[in-house]
XYZ file of N, CA and C in Angstrom:
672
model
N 214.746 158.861 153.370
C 213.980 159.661 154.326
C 213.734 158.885 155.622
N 213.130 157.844 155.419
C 212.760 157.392 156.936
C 212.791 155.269 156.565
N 213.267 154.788 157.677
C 213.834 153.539 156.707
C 213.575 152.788 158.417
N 212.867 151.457 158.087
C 212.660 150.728 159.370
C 213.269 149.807 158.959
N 213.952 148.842 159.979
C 215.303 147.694 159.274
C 214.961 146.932 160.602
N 214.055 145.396 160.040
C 214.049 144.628 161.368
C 213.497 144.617 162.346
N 212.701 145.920 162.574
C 212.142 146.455 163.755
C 210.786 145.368 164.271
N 210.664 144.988 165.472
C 209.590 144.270 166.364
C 210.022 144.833 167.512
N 208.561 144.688 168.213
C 208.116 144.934 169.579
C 207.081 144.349 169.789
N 207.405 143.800 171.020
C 206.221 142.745 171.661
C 205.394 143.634 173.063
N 204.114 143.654 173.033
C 203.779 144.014 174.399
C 203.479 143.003 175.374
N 203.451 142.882 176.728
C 203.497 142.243 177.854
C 202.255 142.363 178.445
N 201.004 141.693 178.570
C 199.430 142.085 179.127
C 199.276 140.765 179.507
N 198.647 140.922 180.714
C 198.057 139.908 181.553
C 198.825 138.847 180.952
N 199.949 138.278 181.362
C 200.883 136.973 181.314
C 201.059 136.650 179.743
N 200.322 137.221 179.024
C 200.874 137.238 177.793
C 201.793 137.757 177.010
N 202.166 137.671 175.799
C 202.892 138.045 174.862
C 202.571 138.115 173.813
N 202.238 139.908 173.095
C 201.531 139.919 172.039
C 202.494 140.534 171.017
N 202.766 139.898 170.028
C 203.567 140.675 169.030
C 202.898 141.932 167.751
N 203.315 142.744 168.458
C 203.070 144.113 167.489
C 203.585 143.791 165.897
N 204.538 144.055 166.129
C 205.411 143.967 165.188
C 206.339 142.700 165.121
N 206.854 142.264 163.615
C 207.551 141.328 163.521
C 208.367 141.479 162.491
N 209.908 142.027 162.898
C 211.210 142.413 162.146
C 210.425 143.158 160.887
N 210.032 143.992 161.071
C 208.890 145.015 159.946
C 210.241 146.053 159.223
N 210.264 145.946 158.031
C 211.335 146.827 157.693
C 210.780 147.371 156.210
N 210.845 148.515 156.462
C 210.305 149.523 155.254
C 210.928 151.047 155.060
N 210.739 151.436 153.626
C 211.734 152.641 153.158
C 210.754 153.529 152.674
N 210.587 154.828 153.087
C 209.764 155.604 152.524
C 210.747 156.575 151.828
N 210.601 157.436 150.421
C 211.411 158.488 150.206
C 210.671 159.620 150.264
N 211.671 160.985 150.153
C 211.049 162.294 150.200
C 209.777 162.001 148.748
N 208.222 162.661 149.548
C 207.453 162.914 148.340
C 206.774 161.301 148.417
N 206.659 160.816 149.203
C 206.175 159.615 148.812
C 204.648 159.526 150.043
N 203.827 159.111 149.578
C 202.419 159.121 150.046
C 202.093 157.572 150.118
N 202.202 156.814 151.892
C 202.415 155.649 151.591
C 200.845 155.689 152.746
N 200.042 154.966 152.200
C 198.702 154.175 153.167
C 199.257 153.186 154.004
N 198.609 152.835 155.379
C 199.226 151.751 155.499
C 197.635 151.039 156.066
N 197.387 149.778 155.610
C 196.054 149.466 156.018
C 196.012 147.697 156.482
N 195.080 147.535 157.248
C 195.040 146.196 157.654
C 193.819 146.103 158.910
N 193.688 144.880 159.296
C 192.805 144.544 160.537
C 193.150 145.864 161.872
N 192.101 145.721 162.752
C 192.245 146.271 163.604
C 193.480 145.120 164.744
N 194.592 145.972 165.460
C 195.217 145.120 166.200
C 196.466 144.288 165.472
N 196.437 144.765 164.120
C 197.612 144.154 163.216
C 198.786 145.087 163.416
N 198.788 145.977 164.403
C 200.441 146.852 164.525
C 200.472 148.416 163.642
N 199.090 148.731 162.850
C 199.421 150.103 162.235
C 199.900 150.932 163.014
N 199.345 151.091 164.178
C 199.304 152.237 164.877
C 201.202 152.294 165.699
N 201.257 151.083 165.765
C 202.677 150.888 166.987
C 203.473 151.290 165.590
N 203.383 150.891 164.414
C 204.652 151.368 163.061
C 204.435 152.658 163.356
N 203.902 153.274 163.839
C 203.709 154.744 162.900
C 204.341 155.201 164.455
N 204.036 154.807 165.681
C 204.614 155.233 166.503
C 206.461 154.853 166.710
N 206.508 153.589 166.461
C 208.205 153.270 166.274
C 208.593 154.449 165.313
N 208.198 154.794 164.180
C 208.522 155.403 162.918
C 208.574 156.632 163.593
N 207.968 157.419 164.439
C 208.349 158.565 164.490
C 208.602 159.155 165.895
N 209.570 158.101 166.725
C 210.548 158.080 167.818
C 209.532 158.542 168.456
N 208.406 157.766 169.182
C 207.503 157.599 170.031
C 207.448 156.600 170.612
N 207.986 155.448 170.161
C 208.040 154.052 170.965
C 208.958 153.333 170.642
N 209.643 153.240 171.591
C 211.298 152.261 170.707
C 211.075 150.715 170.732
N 211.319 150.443 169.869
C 211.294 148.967 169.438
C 211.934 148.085 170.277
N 211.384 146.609 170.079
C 212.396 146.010 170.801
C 213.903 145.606 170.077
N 213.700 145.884 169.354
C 214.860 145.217 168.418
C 214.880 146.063 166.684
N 215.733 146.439 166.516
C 215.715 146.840 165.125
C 216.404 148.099 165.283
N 216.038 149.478 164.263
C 216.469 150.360 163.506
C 215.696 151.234 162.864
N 215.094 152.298 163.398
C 214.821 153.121 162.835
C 215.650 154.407 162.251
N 215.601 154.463 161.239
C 216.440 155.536 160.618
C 215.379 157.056 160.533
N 215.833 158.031 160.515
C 215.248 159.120 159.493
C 216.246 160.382 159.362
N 216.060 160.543 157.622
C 217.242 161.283 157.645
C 218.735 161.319 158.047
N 218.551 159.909 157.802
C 220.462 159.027 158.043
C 220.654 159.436 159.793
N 219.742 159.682 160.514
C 219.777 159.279 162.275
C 219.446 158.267 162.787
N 219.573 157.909 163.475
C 219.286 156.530 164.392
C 218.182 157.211 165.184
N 216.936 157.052 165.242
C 216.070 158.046 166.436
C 217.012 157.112 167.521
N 216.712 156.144 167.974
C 216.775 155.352 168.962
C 218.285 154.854 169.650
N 218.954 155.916 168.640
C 220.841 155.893 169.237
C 220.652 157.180 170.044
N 220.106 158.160 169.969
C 219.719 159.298 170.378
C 219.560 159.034 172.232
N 219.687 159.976 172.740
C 219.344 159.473 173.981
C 217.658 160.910 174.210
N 216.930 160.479 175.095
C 215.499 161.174 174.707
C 215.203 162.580 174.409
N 216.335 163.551 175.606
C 216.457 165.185 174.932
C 216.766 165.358 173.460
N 217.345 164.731 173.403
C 218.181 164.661 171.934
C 216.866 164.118 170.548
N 216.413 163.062 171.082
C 215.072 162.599 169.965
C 214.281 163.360 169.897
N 213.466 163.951 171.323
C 212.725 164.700 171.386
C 212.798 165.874 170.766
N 213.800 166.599 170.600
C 213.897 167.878 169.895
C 214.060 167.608 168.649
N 214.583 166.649 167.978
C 214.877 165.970 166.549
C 213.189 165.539 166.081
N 212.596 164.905 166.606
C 211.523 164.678 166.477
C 210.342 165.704 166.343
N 210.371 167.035 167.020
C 209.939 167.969 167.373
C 209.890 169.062 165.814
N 211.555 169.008 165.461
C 211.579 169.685 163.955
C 211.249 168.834 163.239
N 211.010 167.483 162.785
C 211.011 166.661 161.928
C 209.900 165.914 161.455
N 208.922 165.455 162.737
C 208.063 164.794 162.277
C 207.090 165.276 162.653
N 205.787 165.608 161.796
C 204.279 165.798 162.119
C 203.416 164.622 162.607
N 202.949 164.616 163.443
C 201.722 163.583 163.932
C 200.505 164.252 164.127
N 199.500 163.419 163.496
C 197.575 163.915 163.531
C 197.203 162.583 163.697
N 196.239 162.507 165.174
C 195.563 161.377 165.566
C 194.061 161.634 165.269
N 193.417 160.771 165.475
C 192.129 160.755 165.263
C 191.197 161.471 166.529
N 192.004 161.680 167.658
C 191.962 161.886 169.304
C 191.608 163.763 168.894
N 192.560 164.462 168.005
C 192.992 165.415 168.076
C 193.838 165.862 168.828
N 193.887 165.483 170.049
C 194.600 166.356 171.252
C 195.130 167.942 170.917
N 193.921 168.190 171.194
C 193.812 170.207 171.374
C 194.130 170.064 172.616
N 194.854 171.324 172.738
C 194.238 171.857 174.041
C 193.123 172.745 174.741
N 192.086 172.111 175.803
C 191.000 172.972 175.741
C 190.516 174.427 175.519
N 191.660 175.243 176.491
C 191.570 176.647 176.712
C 192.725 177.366 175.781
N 193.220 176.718 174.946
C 193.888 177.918 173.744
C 192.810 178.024 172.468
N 192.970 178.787 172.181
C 192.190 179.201 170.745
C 192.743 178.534 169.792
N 191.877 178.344 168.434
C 192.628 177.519 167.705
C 193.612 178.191 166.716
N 194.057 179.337 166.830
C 196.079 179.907 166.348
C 196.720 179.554 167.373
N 196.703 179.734 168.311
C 197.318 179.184 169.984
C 197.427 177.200 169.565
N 196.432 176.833 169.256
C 196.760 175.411 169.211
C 197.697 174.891 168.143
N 197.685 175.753 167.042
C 198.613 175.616 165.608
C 199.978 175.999 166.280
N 200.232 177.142 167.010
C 201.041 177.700 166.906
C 202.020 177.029 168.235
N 201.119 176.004 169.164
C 202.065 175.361 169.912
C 202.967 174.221 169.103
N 202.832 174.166 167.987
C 204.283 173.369 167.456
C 205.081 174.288 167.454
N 205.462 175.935 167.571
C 206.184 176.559 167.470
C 207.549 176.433 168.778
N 206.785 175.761 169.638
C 207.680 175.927 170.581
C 209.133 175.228 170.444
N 209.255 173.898 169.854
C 210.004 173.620 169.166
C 210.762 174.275 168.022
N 210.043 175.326 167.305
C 211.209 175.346 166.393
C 210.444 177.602 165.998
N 210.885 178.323 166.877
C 209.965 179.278 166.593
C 209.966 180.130 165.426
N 211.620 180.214 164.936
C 211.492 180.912 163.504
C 210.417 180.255 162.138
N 210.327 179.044 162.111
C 209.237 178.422 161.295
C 207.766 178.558 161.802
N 207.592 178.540 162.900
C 206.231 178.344 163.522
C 205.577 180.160 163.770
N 205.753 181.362 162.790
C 205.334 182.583 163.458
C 203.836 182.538 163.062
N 203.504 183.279 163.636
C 201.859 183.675 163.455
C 201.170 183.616 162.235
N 202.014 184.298 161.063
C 201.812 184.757 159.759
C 201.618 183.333 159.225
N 202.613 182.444 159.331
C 202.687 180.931 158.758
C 201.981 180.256 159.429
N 201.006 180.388 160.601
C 199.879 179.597 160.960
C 198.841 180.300 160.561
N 198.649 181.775 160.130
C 197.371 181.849 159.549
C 197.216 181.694 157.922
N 198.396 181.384 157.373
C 198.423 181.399 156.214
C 197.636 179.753 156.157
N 198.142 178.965 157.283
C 197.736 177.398 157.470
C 196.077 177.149 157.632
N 195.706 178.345 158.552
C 194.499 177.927 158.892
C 193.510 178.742 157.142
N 193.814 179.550 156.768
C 192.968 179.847 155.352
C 193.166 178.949 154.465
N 194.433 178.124 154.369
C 194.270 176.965 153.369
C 193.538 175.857 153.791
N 193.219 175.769 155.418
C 192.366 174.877 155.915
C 190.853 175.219 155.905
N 190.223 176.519 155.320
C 188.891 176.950 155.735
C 188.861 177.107 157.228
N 189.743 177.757 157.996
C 189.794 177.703 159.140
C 189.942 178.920 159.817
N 190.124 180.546 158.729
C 190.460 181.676 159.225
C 189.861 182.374 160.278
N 188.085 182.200 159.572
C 186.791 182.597 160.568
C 187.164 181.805 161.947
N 188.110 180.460 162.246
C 187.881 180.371 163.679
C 189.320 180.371 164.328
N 189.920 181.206 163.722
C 191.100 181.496 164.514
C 191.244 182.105 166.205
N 190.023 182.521 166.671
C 190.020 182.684 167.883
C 188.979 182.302 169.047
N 188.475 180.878 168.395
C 187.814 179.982 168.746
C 188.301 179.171 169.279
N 187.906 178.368 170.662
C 188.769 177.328 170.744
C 188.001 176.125 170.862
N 188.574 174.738 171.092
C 188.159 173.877 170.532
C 186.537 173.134 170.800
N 186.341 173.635 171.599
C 184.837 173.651 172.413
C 183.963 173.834 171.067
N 184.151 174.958 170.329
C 183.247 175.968 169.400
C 183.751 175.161 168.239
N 184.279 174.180 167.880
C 184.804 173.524 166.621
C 183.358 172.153 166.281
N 183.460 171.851 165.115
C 182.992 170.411 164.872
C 184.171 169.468 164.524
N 183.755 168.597 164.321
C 184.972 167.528 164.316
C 185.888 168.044 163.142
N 185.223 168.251 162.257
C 186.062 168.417 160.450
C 187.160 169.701 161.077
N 186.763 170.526 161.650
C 187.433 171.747 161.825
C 188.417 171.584 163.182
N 187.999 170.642 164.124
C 189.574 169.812 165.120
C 190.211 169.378 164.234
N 190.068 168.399 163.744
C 190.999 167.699 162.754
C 191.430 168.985 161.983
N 191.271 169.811 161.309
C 191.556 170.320 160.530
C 192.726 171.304 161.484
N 192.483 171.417 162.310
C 193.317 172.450 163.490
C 194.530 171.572 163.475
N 194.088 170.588 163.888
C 195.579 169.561 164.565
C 196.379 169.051 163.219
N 196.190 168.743 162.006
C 196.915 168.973 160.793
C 197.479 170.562 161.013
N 196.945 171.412 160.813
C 197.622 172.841 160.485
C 199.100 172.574 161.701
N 198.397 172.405 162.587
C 199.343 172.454 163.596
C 200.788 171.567 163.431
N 200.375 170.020 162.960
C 201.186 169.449 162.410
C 202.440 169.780 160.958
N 201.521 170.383 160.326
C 202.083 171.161 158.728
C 203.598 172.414 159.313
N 202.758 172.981 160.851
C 203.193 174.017 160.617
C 204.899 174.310 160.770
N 205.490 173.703 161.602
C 206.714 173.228 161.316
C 207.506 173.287 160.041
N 207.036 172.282 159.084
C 207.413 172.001 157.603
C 208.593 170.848 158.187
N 207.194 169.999 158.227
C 208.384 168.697 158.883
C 208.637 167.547 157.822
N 209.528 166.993 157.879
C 210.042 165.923 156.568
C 209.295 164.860 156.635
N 208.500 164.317 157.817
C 207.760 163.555 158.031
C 205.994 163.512 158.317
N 205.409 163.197 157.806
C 204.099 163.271 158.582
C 203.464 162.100 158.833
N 203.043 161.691 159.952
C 202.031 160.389 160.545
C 200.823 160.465 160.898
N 200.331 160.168 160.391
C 198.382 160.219 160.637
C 197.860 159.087 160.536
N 197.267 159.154 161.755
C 196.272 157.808 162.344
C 194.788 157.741 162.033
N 194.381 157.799 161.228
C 192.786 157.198 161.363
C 191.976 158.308 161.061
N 192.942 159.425 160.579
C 192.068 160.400 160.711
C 190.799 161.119 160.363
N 190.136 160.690 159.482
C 189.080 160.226 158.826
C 187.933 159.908 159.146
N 188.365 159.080 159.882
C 187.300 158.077 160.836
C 185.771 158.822 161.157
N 186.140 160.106 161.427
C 185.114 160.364 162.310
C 184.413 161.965 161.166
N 185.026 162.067 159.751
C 185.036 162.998 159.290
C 183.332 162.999 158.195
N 183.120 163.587 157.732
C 181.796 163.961 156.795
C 182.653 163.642 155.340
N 182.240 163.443 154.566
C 182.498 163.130 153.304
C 183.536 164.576 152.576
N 183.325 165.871 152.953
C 183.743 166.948 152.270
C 184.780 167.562 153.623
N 184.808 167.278 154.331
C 186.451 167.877 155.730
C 187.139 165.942 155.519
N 186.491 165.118 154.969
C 187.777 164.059 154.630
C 188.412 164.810 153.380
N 187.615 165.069 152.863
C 188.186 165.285 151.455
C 189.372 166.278 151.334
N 188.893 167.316 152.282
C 190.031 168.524 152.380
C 191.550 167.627 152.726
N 191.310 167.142 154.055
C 192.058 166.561 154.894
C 193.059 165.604 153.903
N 192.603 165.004 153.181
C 193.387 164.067 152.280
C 194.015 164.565 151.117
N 193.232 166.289 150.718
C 194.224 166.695 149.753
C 195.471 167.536 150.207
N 194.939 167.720 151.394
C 195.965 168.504 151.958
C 197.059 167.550 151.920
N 196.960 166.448 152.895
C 198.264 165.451 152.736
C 199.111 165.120 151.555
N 198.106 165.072 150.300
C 198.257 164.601 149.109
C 199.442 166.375 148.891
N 199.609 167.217 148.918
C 199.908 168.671 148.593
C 200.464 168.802 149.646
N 201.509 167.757 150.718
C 202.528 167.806 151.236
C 203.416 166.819 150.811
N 202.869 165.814 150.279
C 203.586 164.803 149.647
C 204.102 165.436 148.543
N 203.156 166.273 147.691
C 203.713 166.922 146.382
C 205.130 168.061 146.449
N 205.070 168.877 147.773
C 205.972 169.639 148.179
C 207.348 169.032 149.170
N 207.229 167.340 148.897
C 208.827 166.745 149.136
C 208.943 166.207 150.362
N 207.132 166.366 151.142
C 207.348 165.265 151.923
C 207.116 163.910 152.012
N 207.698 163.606 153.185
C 206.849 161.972 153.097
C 205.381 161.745 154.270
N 204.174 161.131 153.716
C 203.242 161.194 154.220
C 203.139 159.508 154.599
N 202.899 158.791 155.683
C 202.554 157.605 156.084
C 201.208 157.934 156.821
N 200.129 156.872 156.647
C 198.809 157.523 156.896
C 198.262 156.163 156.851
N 197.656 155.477 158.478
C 197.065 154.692 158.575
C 195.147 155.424 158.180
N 194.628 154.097 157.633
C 193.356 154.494 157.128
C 192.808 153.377 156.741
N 190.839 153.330 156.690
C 190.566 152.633 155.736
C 189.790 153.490 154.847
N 189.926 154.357 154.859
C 189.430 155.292 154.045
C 189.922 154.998 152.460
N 188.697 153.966 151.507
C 188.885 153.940 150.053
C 189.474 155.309 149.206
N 188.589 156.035 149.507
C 189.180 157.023 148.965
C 190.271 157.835 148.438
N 191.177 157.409 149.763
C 192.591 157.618 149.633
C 193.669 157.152 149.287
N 193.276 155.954 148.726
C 193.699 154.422 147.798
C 193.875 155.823 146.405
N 193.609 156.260 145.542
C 193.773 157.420 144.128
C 194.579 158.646 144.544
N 195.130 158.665 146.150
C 196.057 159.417 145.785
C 197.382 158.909 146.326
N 197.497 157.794 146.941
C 198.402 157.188 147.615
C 199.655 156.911 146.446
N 200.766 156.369 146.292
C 201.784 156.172 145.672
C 201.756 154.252 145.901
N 201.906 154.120 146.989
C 201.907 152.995 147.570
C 201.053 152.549 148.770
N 200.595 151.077 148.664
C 199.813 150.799 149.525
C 200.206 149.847 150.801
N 200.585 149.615 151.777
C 200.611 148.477 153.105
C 199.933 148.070 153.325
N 199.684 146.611 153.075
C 198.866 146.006 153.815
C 199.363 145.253 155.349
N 199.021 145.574 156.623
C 199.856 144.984 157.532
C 198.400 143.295 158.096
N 199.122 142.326 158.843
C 198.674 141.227 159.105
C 199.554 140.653 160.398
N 198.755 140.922 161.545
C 199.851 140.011 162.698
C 200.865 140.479 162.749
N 201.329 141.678 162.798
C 202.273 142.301 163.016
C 203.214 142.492 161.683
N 203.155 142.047 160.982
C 203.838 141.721 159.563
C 203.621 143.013 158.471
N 204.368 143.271 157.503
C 203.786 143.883 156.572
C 203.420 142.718 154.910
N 202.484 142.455 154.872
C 201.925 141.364 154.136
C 202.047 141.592 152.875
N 202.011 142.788 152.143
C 202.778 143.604 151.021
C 202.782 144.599 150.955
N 202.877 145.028 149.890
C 203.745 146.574 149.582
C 203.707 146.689 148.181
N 202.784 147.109 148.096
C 202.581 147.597 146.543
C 202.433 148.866 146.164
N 202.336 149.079 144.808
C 202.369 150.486 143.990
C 200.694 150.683 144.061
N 200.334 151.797 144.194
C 198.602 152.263 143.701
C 198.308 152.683 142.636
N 197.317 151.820 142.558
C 196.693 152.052 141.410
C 196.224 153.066 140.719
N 196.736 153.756 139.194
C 196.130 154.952 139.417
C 195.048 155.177 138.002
C-alpha cells in the first residue's frame, strides 16, 4: 500500500540545519492501523506529509500503490493524491461560508461519481452529524469540526488516510467516535497512519511508531 524507502528531509531556518527526517523507511499494508508517536519536533508531522505527496523529500522514495508520488510531476500527484489519500488535521480547515454537506462534499471535486450527496449524508449520520448538515462551521463545536473534516476525508473512499493530532482538542466521547471511526476504515481495507498521543488509541492500533530525531526508533506490534 504505501512504502517509504530512505526518505529524509532537512529544513533550512535561520543558518541552520534541522533534520526532519533521517533515511525513515516504512511499509504500511491495506487494513493496517499504524500510530505513529514521539516528542514534539521528532518529524511526525513531516512523515505523514512526505507519505501523502505533500512534501517531497530530500532524498528517498515514496511509494503508494506501486507509484512513485514524487516521479509524478505535480498535476499528475495532485489528482493521484486527490483519489487516494485522506488527510484530517487538528486545524480542521473548513471552509467558513459552506455548510457542513458543502464542506464534506468539497472532496468531491476530485473525484465526483464517489463524492454524491447521498454518500456524504450517509457520512455525516454515521458521524452524529445529520441535524447539522446545513450548518456551517461557525455553529459547530470542536467534536463536530473534526467530525466534518473526517467525513469529508472518508468521503472519497481513499486507500490512504493521515491524521494529525486529531484528538488533541476533543472531549473524551467525539475522541472516542473519531477513533472508532478510523478503527472501521482500517477494518474495511484501509490503511490508517495517525499521529497521536492519545493512550487510548494504543487498543486499537495494529502497530505502534515510536519516532526520535527524525528517526523511527521502533516499530512494534500493539498490544492487545
Amino acid at each position: 500500500m504505501i512504502c517509504l524507502d530512505l526518505v529524509s528531509k532537512v529544513y533550512h531556518k535561520a543558518g541552520r540545519d534541522i533534520a526532519a527526517l533521517q533515511q525513515v523507511s516504512l511499509q504500511a499494508d491495506p487494513g493496517e492501523f499504524l500510530l505513529v508517536k514521539g516528542p514534539s519536533g521528532c518529524g511526525k508531522t513531516t512523515l505523514l506529509l512526505s507519505a501523502g505527496g505533500l512534501l517531497r523529500p530530500d532524498s528517498g522514495t515514496v511509494t503508494l500503490q506501486g507509484r512513485d508520488l514524487y516521479a509524478m510531476n505535480p498535476e499528475a500527484r495532485a489528482a493521484f493524491r486527490a483519489a487516494r489519500v485522506g488527510f484530517v488535521f487538528q486545524q480542521y480547515h473548513l471552509i467558513p461560508y459552506l455548510t457542513v454537506l458543502e464542506n464534506v462534499r468539497v472532496a468531491a471535486v476530485a473525484d465526483p461519481a464517489s463524492g454524491s450527496e447521498k454518500a456524504a449524508r450517509v457520512l455525516l449520520s454515521e458521524l452524529g452529524l445529520e441535524e447539522r448538515a446545513s450548518h456551517t462551521p461557525a455553529e459547530l463545536s470542536a467534536g463536530e469540526k473534526q467530525r466534518t473534516a473526517l467525513a469529508r476525508a472518508l468521503l472519497c473512499r481513499p486507500a490512504l488516510l493521515l491524521a494529525d493530532e486529531i484528538t488533541g482538542n476533543l472531549d473524551a466521547e467525539n475522541a472516542r467516535m473519531v477513533l472508532a471511526r478510523l478503527k472501521q476504515f482500517a477494518k474495511e481495507g484501509g490503511t490508517v497512519l495517525l499521529v497521536t498521543h492519545e493512550e487510548k488509541a494504543d487498543a486499537l492500533a495494529d502497530r505502534i511508531l515510536t519516532m526520535k530525531q527524525g528517526k523511527i526508533e521502533s516499530d512494534c506490534r500493539a498490544a492487545k
